[in-house]
Coordinates of C-alpha atoms and ligand atoms in Angstrom, one line a residue:
Chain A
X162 CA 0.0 0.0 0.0
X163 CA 1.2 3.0 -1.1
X164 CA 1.6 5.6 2.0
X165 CA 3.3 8.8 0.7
X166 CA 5.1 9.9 -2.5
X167 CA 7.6 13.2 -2.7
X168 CA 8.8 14.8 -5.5
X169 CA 12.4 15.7 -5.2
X170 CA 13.3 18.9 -7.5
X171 CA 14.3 21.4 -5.1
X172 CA 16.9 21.2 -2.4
X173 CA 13.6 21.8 0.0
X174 CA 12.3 18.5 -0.7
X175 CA 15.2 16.6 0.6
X176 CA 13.5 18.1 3.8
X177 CA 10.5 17.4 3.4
X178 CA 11.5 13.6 2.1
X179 CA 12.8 13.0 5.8
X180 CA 9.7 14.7 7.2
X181 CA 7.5 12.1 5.6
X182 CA 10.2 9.4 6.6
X183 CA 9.7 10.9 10.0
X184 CA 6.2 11.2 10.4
X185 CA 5.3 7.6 8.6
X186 CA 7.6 5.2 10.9
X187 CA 6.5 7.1 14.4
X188 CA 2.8 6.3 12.9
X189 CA 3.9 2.9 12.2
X190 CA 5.6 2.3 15.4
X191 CA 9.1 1.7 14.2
X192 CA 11.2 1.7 17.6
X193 CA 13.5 5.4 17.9
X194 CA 16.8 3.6 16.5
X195 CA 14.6 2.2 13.3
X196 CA 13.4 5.6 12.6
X197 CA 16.7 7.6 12.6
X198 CA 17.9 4.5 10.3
X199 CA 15.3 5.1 7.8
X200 CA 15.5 8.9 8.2
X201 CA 18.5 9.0 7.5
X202 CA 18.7 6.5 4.6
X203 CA 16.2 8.7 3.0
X204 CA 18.3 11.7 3.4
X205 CA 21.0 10.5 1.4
X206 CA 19.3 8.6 -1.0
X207 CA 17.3 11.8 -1.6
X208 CA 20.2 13.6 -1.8
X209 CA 21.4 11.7 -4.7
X210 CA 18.6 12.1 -6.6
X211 CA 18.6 16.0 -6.0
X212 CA 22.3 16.0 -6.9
X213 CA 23.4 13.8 -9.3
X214 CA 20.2 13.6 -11.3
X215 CA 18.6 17.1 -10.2
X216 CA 14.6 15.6 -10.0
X217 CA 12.7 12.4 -9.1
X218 CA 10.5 10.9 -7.5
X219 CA 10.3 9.0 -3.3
X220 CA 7.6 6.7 -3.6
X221 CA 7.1 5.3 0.3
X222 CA 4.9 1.8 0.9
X223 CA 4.4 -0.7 3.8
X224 CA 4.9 -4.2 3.0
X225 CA 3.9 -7.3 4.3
X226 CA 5.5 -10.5 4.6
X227 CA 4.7 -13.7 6.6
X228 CA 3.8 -11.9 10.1
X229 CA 6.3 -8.7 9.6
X230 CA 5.6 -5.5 8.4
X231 CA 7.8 -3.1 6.8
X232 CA 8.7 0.2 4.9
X233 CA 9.4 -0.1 2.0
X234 CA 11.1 3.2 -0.1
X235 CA 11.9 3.5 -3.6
X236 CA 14.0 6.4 -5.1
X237 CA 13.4 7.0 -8.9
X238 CA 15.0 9.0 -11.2
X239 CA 15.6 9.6 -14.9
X240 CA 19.2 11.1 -13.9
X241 CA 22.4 10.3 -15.9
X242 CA 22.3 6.8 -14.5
X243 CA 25.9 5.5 -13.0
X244 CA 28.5 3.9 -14.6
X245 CA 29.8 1.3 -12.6
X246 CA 27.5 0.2 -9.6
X247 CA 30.5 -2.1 -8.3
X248 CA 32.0 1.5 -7.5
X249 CA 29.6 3.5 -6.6
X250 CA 28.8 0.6 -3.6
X251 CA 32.0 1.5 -2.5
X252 CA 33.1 3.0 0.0
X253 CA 35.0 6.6 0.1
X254 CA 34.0 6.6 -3.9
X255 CA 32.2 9.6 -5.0
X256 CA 32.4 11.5 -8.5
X257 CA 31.9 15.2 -6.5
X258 CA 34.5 15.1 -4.0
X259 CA 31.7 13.8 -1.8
X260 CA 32.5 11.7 1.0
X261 CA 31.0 8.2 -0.6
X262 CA 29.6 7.0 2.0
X263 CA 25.9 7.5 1.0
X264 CA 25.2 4.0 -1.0
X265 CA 27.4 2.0 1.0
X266 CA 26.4 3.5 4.2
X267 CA 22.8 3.4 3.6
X268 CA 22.9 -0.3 2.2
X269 CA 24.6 -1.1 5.9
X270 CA 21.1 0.6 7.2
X271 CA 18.3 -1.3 6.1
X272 CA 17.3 -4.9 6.1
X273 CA 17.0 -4.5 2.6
X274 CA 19.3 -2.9 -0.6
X275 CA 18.4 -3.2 -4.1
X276 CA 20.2 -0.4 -7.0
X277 CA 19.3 -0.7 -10.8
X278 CA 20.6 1.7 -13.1
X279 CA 20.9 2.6 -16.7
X280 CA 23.4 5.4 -18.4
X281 CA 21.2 8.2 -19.3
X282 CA 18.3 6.3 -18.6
X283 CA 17.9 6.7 -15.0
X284 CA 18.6 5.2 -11.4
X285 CA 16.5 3.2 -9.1
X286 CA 17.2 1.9 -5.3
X287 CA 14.8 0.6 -3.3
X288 CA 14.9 0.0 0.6
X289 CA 13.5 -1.8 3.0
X290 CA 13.2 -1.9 7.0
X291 CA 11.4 -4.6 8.9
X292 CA 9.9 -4.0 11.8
Chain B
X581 CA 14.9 30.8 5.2
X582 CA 15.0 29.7 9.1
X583 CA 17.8 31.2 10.8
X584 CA 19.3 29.5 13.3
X585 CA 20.3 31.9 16.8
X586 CA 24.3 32.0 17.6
X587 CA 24.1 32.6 21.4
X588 CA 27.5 35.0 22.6
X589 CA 27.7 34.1 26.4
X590 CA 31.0 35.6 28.2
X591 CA 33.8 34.3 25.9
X592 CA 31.6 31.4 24.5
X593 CA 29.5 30.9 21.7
X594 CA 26.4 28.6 21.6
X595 CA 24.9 27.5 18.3
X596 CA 21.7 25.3 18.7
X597 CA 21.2 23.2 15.3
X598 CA 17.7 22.7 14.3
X599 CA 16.0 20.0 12.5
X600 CA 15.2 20.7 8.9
X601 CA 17.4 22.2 7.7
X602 CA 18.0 22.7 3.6
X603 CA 21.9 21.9 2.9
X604 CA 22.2 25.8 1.7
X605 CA 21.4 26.6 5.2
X606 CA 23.8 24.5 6.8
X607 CA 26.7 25.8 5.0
X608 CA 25.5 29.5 5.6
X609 CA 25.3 28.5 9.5
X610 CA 29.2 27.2 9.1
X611 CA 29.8 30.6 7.7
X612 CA 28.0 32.6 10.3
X613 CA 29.0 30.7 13.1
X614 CA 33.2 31.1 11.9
X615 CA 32.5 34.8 11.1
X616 CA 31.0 35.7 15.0
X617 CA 33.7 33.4 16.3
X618 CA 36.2 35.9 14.6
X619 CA 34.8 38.7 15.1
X620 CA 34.0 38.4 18.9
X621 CA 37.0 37.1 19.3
X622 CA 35.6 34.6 21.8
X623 CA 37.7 31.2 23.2
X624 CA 35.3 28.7 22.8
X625 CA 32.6 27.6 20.6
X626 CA 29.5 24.9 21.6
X627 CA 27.6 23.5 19.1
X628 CA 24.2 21.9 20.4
X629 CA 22.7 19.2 19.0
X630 CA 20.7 17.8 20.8
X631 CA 17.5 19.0 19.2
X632 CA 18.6 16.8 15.7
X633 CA 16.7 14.1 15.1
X634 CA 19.1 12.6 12.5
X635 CA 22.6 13.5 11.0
X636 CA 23.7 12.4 7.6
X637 CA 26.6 12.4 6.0
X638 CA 26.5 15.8 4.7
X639 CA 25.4 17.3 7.8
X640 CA 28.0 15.0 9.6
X641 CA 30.8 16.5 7.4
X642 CA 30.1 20.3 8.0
X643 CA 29.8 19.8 11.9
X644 CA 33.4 18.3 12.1
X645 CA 35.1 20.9 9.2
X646 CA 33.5 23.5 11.6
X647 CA 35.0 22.0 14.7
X648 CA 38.0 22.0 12.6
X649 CA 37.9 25.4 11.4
X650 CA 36.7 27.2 14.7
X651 CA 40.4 25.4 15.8
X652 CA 42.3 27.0 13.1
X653 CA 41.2 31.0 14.2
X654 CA 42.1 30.2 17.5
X655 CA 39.2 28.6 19.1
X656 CA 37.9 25.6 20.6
X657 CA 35.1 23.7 19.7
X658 CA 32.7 21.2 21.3
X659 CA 30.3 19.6 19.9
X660 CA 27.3 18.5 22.7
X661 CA 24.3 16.7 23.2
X662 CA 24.2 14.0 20.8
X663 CA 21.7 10.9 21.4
X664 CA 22.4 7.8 21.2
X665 CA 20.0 7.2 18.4
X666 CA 22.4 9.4 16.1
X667 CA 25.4 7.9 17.4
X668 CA 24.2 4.5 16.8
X669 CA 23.5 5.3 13.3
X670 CA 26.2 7.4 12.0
X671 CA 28.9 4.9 13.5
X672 CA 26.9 2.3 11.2
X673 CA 26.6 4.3 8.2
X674 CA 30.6 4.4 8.7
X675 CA 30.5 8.1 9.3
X676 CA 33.3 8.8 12.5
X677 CA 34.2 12.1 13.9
X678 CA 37.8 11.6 15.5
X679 CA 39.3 14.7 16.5
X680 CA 36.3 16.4 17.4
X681 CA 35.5 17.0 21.0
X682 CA 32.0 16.3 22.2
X683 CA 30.3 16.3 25.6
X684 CA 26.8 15.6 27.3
X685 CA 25.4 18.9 27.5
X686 CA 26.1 22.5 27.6
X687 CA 27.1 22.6 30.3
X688 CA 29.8 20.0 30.5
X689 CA 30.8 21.9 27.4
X690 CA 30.9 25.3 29.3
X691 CA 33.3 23.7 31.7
X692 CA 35.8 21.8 29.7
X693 CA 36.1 25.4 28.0
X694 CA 36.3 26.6 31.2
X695 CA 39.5 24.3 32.0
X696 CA 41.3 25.2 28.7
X697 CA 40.9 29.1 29.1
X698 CA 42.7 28.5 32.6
X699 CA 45.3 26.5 31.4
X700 CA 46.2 28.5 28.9
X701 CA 45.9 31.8 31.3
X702 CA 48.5 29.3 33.4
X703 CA 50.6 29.0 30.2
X704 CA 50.8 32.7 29.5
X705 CA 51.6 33.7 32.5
X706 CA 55.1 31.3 32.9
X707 CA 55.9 32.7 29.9
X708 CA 55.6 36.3 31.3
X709 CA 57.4 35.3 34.4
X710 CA 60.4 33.5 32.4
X711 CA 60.9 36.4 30.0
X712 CA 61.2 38.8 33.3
X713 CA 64.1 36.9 34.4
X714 CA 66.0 37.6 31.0
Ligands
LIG768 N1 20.8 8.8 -8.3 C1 22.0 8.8 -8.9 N2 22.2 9.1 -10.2 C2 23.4 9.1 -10.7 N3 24.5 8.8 -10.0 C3 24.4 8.5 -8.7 C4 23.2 8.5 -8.1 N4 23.3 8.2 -6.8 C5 24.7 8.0 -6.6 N5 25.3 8.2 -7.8 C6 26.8 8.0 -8.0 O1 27.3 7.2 -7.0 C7 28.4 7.9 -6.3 C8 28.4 7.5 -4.9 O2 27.3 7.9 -4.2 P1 27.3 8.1 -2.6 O3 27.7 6.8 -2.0 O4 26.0 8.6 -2.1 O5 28.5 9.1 -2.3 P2 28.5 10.7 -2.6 O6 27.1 11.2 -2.8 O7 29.2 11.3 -1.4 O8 29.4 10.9 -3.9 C9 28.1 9.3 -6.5 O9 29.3 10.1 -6.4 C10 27.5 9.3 -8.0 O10 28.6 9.3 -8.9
LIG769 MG1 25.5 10.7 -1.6

């Protein structure tokens, strides 16, 4: 089910991306540690979206499986895409002098890690966090 | 744009980071908060955080330049109040912040400030007494 989408095109919706995050694992009862996980996850991921591929889309969900229940975010864009995922999972590797620690650190995060992209054709990563 | 208060207490400055902030505002915070330390020449600068409900990597980076920076002009930096929520996740997301001084709260920043200022009244003052003997 489909709980919130945000449009990233300015640098105010990377804001208001973690203000949904916020808001929709409180409401779901994700413990404090979960939250600031996820929060953060969709900071960064958001982020990259604003930065490397200047607009898309943060579709957020909760998903079911067996008993559990779970976020689940996906991060879409029509960007540039990236050239080698093996290096962008890397850590310390960034092509803007960033710190690189956004993918990899994010993928460490969540229960969940899954990057597809496509040269000029776009990027997608989806997340998830059981509860 | 929110703007975030920078607090001039005796020779201190305190800088209370809010949640929600846009990137552009956090580097124009850096700015502001190195341009008061400069120009009211003050000893020690306490950066609160204990109102952030999360701290990425990009908001991770400009805290510790900061601390950083405040050291070059002379000053000393301290970086209080963060949960251990945040802690817990920025150690995971591989993010550390070596060289940066932290402590519990404001206050326990105001007094390891406190000790510094003395010592380095303590300092001044042998070298005073040594160049009198010349
Ligand atoms: N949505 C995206 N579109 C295109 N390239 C991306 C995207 N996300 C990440 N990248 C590429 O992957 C690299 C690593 O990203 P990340 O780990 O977040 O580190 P950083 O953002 O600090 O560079 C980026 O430098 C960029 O080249
Ligand atoms: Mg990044």
């Amino acid at each position: 089910m489909i709980l919130g989408v945000v449009e990233i095109f300015h640098e105010k919706d990377i804001v208001i991306a973690r203000q949904t995050a916020r808001e929709l694992t409180k409401d779901m009862g994700f413990g404090l540690v979960d939250q600031t996980r996820i929060v953060t996850a969709v900071s960064e991921l958001s982020r990259n979206i604003f930065k490397y591929a200047k607009s898309g889309r943060v579709i957020f969900e909760s998903v079911e499986s067996g008993k559990s229940r779970g976020i689940s975010i996906s991060f879409i864009d029509k960007g540039p895409g990236i050239e080698s995922i093996e290096n962008a999972m890397k850590e310390g590797f960034s092509t803007d002098k960033g710190m690189g620690l956004g993918l990899p650190g994010v993928k460490k995060l969540m229960d969940y890690f899954k990057i597809s992209s496509e040269l000029e054709k776009g990027t997608t990563v989806v997340i998830i966090k059981w509860k | 744009m929110k703007k975030v208060p920078i607090l001039v207490i005796r020779n201190t400055l305190i800088i209370c980071i809010q949640n929600d902030l846009t990137d552009t505002a956090i580097l124009e915070l850096q700015n502001d908060i190195l341009d008061k330390t400069y120009k009211t020449r003050v000893n020690g600068v306490i950066i609160d955080i204990s109102s952030l409900d999360m701290i990425d990597v990009f908001l991770g980076k400009v805290i510790s330049d900061t601390t950083k920076m405040v050291r070059l002009l002379g000053a000393q930096a301290i970086l209080v109040g963060m949960k251990p929520n945040i802690a817990i996740t920025l150690i995971e997301l591989g993010f550390e912040m070596p060289n940066v001084k932290t402590a519990i709260d404001v206050d326990n920043g105001l007094k390891i400030l406190n000790k510094y200022e003395k010592y380095n009244a303590t300092k001044v003052l042998e070298v005073t007494e040594l160049s009198g003997e010349d």
